[in-house]
Amino acid sequence: MDTRPIGVFDSGLGGLTAVRQLRRVLPGEDIIYFGDTGRVPYGSRGRQTILQYARQDIRFLLSQNVKFLMAACGTVSSTYPSEEASRLPVPYTGVVGAAARKAVTLTRNHRVGVIGTAATIRSGSYAALLKDLMPDIQITAKACPLFVPLVESGHVQDGDPVTTLVIEQYLTELRDAGVDTLILGCTHYPLLKKMIGDFMGADVALIDPGKVTAIETAAALADLELTNGRTEGGRVRYYVSDTPEAFQELETLFLGEYAGGPVEQIAIETY
């Protein structure tokens, strides 16, 4: 048994959707979450800036004695080098691998769509991994930069006219391409899942990277004998780089029934 917490980080609040899934599959595990709310978004940044921020985020979580690291951020997961991750003192996972593996198990016509931030799509990480897993796959990828601010502005209610218009603008290309599986390649996007699903159609499978990564994390902890042995009572501590008030205004949107818990602001630039 290992009673240390799981460390989860994101550029802002989107990674809370992964925390929500972790709490469902690992209700006894403690979690430390860092959201870099003072420097969000990462998706429009250059590669070196993203790497600098990710390294600081990781150093902070390692200072909290975590036993496992999850980058609950599609941008970081698409950018952080696997060889660097392999040298970390604790196991690390992003959200790209689990989502890609799920996509190739679900697609029937080998046409898969990927949506994400500009940096995620520009990196080509999903496309490269999907092609490794299924060489004859056809991939349609689309950056959807307006989805994050729409979510954080609360435009998530079914039928919201602004979000509906933006979904049509972004996703018509993917629908016309005949994809039967769509990776929601940013952890904000599951909050738009109902509206995206309505637009894409009932025959298109939508993949929530936070959900599938949480399931794989639970399996990895068991395989590595890193679970704490509890089946309930897990606690979460939240850290942000901007004022906690902004976090507290939106935490229920992202965490649902799991909202609540201490929130502390830190100076991430010192790590």
Coordinates of C-alpha atoms in Angstrom, one line a residue:
M1 CA 0.0 0.0 0.0
D2 CA 1.1 3.6 -0.7
T3 CA -0.7 6.4 1.0
R4 CA 0.9 9.2 -1.0
P5 CA -1.5 11.3 -3.1
I6 CA -2.0 11.2 -6.9
G7 CA -0.8 14.4 -8.6
V8 CA -2.9 16.0 -11.3
F9 CA -2.2 19.2 -13.2
D10 CA -3.7 21.3 -16.0
S11 CA -3.3 24.7 -17.5
G12 CA -6.4 25.8 -15.7
L13 CA -9.7 24.2 -14.7
G14 CA -10.4 21.7 -17.5
G15 CA -8.4 19.0 -15.7
L16 CA -11.0 19.0 -13.0
T17 CA -13.1 16.8 -15.3
A18 CA -10.3 14.2 -15.0
V19 CA -10.3 14.7 -11.2
R20 CA -14.0 14.0 -11.2
Q21 CA -13.5 10.8 -13.1
L22 CA -10.6 9.8 -10.8
R23 CA -12.8 10.2 -7.8
R24 CA -15.4 7.9 -9.4
V25 CA -13.0 5.1 -10.1
L26 CA -10.6 5.6 -7.1
P27 CA -12.9 7.0 -4.3
G28 CA -10.3 6.1 -1.6
E29 CA -7.3 7.8 -3.1
D30 CA -6.1 11.3 -2.1
I31 CA -5.4 13.7 -4.9
I32 CA -3.5 17.0 -5.2
Y33 CA -4.6 19.1 -8.2
F34 CA -2.7 22.1 -9.6
G35 CA -4.4 24.4 -12.0
D36 CA -2.2 27.1 -13.6
T37 CA -5.0 29.6 -13.7
G38 CA -2.7 32.5 -13.7
R39 CA -1.1 31.5 -17.0
V40 CA -4.0 29.8 -18.8
P41 CA -4.3 29.0 -21.7
Y42 CA -1.4 26.9 -22.7
G43 CA -3.0 25.9 -26.0
S44 CA -2.0 29.1 -27.8
R45 CA 1.6 29.1 -26.5
G46 CA 4.8 28.1 -28.2
R47 CA 6.3 24.7 -27.5
Q48 CA 9.2 25.9 -25.3
T49 CA 6.8 28.0 -23.1
I50 CA 4.5 25.0 -22.7
L51 CA 7.5 22.8 -21.7
Q52 CA 8.7 25.4 -19.2
Y53 CA 5.3 25.6 -17.6
A54 CA 4.8 21.8 -17.5
R55 CA 8.2 21.3 -15.8
Q56 CA 7.3 23.9 -13.1
D57 CA 3.9 22.2 -12.6
I58 CA 5.6 18.8 -12.3
R59 CA 8.2 20.1 -9.8
F60 CA 5.5 21.6 -7.6
L61 CA 3.6 18.3 -7.5
L62 CA 6.7 16.3 -6.8
S63 CA 7.4 18.7 -3.9
Q64 CA 4.1 17.5 -2.5
N65 CA 5.3 13.9 -2.4
V66 CA 2.9 12.5 -5.0
K67 CA 3.2 8.9 -6.1
F68 CA 1.8 9.3 -9.7
L69 CA 1.5 12.2 -12.1
M70 CA -1.3 12.8 -14.5
A71 CA -1.1 15.7 -17.0
A72 CA -4.8 16.3 -17.4
C73 CA -4.1 18.7 -20.2
G74 CA -4.3 17.8 -23.9
T75 CA -1.7 20.5 -24.7
V76 CA 0.9 19.3 -22.2
S77 CA 0.2 15.6 -23.0
S78 CA 0.8 16.4 -26.7
T79 CA 4.0 18.4 -26.0
Y80 CA 5.9 16.9 -23.0
P81 CA 8.5 14.4 -24.3
S82 CA 8.0 10.8 -23.4
E83 CA 11.8 10.3 -22.9
E84 CA 11.7 13.1 -20.3
A85 CA 8.6 11.6 -18.6
S86 CA 10.4 8.3 -18.4
R87 CA 13.1 9.9 -16.2
L88 CA 10.7 11.3 -13.6
P89 CA 10.9 9.7 -10.2
V90 CA 7.3 8.6 -10.2
P91 CA 5.1 7.2 -13.0
Y92 CA 3.6 9.7 -15.4
T93 CA 0.7 9.7 -17.8
G94 CA -0.9 12.2 -20.2
V95 CA -4.3 11.9 -21.7
V96 CA -3.4 11.3 -25.3
G97 CA -2.4 7.6 -25.1
A98 CA -5.5 6.4 -23.4
A99 CA -7.8 8.3 -25.7
A100 CA -6.0 7.1 -28.8
R101 CA -6.2 3.5 -27.6
K102 CA -9.9 3.8 -26.9
A103 CA -10.5 5.3 -30.4
V104 CA -9.0 2.4 -32.3
T105 CA -11.1 0.0 -30.3
L106 CA -14.3 1.9 -31.1
T107 CA -14.0 2.9 -34.7
R108 CA -15.8 0.8 -37.2
N109 CA -15.0 2.6 -40.4
H110 CA -11.4 3.7 -39.4
R111 CA -12.3 7.3 -39.7
V112 CA -11.5 9.2 -36.5
G113 CA -11.8 12.9 -35.6
V114 CA -9.7 14.8 -33.2
I115 CA -10.5 18.2 -31.7
G116 CA -8.3 20.1 -29.3
T117 CA -6.4 23.3 -28.7
A118 CA -4.2 24.8 -31.4
A119 CA -1.1 23.5 -29.8
T120 CA -2.5 20.0 -29.5
I121 CA -3.5 19.8 -33.1
R122 CA -0.3 21.4 -34.3
S123 CA 1.8 18.9 -32.4
G124 CA 0.3 16.0 -34.4
S125 CA 0.6 13.7 -31.3
Y126 CA -2.8 12.1 -31.7
A127 CA -2.4 11.5 -35.4
A128 CA 1.1 9.9 -34.9
L129 CA -0.2 7.6 -32.2
L130 CA -3.4 6.7 -33.9
K131 CA -1.4 5.8 -37.1
D132 CA 1.0 3.6 -35.0
L133 CA -2.0 1.8 -33.6
M134 CA -4.0 1.5 -36.8
P135 CA -1.9 2.3 -40.0
D136 CA -4.9 2.5 -42.3
I137 CA -6.8 5.0 -40.2
Q138 CA -8.1 8.3 -41.7
I139 CA -7.8 11.2 -39.3
T140 CA -9.6 14.6 -39.5
A141 CA -8.2 17.0 -36.9
K142 CA -9.5 20.4 -36.0
A143 CA -8.4 23.1 -33.6
C144 CA -11.3 24.5 -31.6
P145 CA -9.9 27.4 -29.6
L146 CA -13.2 29.0 -28.7
F147 CA -14.5 26.0 -26.8
V148 CA -12.4 26.7 -23.7
P149 CA -13.5 30.3 -23.1
L150 CA -17.1 29.3 -23.9
V151 CA -17.0 26.6 -21.2
E152 CA -15.3 28.9 -18.6
S153 CA -17.9 31.6 -19.4
G154 CA -20.7 29.1 -18.6
H155 CA -22.0 28.5 -22.1
V156 CA -22.6 24.8 -21.5
Q157 CA -26.3 24.5 -21.3
D158 CA -27.9 22.3 -23.9
G159 CA -29.0 24.4 -26.8
D160 CA -26.9 27.5 -25.9
P161 CA -27.2 29.5 -29.1
V162 CA -23.6 30.8 -29.0
T163 CA -22.0 27.4 -28.4
T164 CA -24.3 25.7 -30.9
L165 CA -23.2 28.2 -33.6
V166 CA -19.5 27.6 -32.8
I167 CA -19.9 23.8 -32.8
E168 CA -21.5 24.0 -36.2
Q169 CA -18.6 26.2 -37.4
Y170 CA -15.9 23.9 -36.1
L171 CA -17.4 20.4 -36.5
T172 CA -19.1 20.5 -39.9
E173 CA -15.8 19.4 -41.5
L174 CA -15.6 16.4 -39.2
R175 CA -19.2 15.4 -39.7
D176 CA -18.8 15.7 -43.5
A177 CA -15.7 13.5 -43.3
G178 CA -17.8 10.7 -42.0
V179 CA -15.9 10.1 -38.7
D180 CA -17.5 7.5 -36.5
T181 CA -15.3 8.3 -33.5
L182 CA -14.4 11.7 -32.1
I183 CA -11.7 12.4 -29.5
L184 CA -12.6 15.4 -27.3
G185 CA -8.9 16.2 -27.1
C186 CA -9.1 18.9 -24.3
T187 CA -10.4 18.2 -20.8
H188 CA -12.8 21.2 -21.1
Y189 CA -14.6 19.6 -24.0
P190 CA -16.6 16.9 -22.1
L191 CA -18.7 19.7 -20.7
L192 CA -19.9 20.3 -24.2
K193 CA -20.4 16.6 -24.9
K194 CA -24.2 16.6 -25.1
M195 CA -24.2 19.5 -27.7
I196 CA -21.3 18.0 -29.7
G197 CA -23.0 14.6 -29.7
D198 CA -26.3 16.1 -30.9
F199 CA -24.5 17.8 -33.8
M200 CA -22.3 14.8 -34.8
G201 CA -25.1 12.3 -34.5
A202 CA -25.9 9.3 -32.4
D203 CA -23.7 6.9 -34.4
V204 CA -20.5 8.9 -33.5
A205 CA -18.7 7.7 -30.4
L206 CA -17.3 10.5 -28.3
I207 CA -14.2 9.9 -26.2
D208 CA -13.6 11.7 -23.0
P209 CA -9.8 11.6 -22.4
G210 CA -10.1 12.3 -18.7
K211 CA -12.4 9.4 -18.2
V212 CA -10.4 6.8 -20.1
T213 CA -7.2 8.1 -18.6
A214 CA -8.7 7.8 -15.1
I215 CA -9.6 4.2 -15.8
E216 CA -6.1 3.4 -17.1
T217 CA -4.6 5.2 -14.0
A218 CA -6.6 3.0 -11.7
A219 CA -5.3 -0.1 -13.5
A220 CA -1.7 1.2 -13.4
L221 CA -1.8 1.9 -9.7
A222 CA -3.1 -1.6 -9.1
D223 CA -0.4 -3.2 -11.3
L224 CA 2.4 -1.1 -9.6
E225 CA 1.0 -1.9 -6.2
L226 CA 0.6 1.9 -5.5
T227 CA -3.0 1.9 -4.3
N228 CA -3.6 3.0 -0.7
G229 CA -6.0 0.1 0.0
R230 CA -9.0 2.4 0.8
T231 CA -12.3 2.2 -1.1
E232 CA -13.7 5.5 0.3
G233 CA -12.8 8.7 2.0
G234 CA -10.3 10.1 -0.5
R235 CA -9.6 13.8 -0.2
V236 CA -8.5 16.4 -2.7
R237 CA -6.4 19.5 -2.1
Y238 CA -6.5 22.2 -4.8
Y239 CA -3.8 24.6 -5.8
V240 CA -4.0 27.5 -8.3
S241 CA -1.7 30.2 -9.5
D242 CA -4.3 32.9 -9.5
T243 CA -6.9 33.9 -6.9
P244 CA -8.9 31.0 -5.4
E245 CA -12.1 32.9 -5.9
A246 CA -12.1 32.3 -9.7
F247 CA -11.6 28.6 -9.1
Q248 CA -14.4 28.5 -6.5
E249 CA -16.8 30.2 -8.9
L250 CA -16.5 27.4 -11.5
E251 CA -15.6 24.3 -9.5
T252 CA -19.1 23.0 -9.4
L253 CA -19.4 23.2 -13.2
F254 CA -16.3 21.0 -13.6
L255 CA -16.5 18.8 -10.5
G256 CA -20.3 18.3 -10.0
E257 CA -21.0 16.3 -6.9
Y258 CA -17.4 16.3 -6.0
A259 CA -17.0 20.1 -5.6
G260 CA -15.5 21.4 -2.4
G261 CA -12.2 21.2 -0.6
P262 CA -9.4 23.6 0.3
V263 CA -8.0 25.8 -2.4
E264 CA -4.6 27.6 -2.1
Q265 CA -2.8 30.0 -4.3
I266 CA 0.9 29.3 -4.9
A267 CA 3.7 31.1 -6.8
I268 CA 4.3 28.5 -9.5
E269 CA 7.2 30.6 -11.0
T270 CA 9.3 29.7 -8.0
Y271 CA 9.4 26.0 -8.9

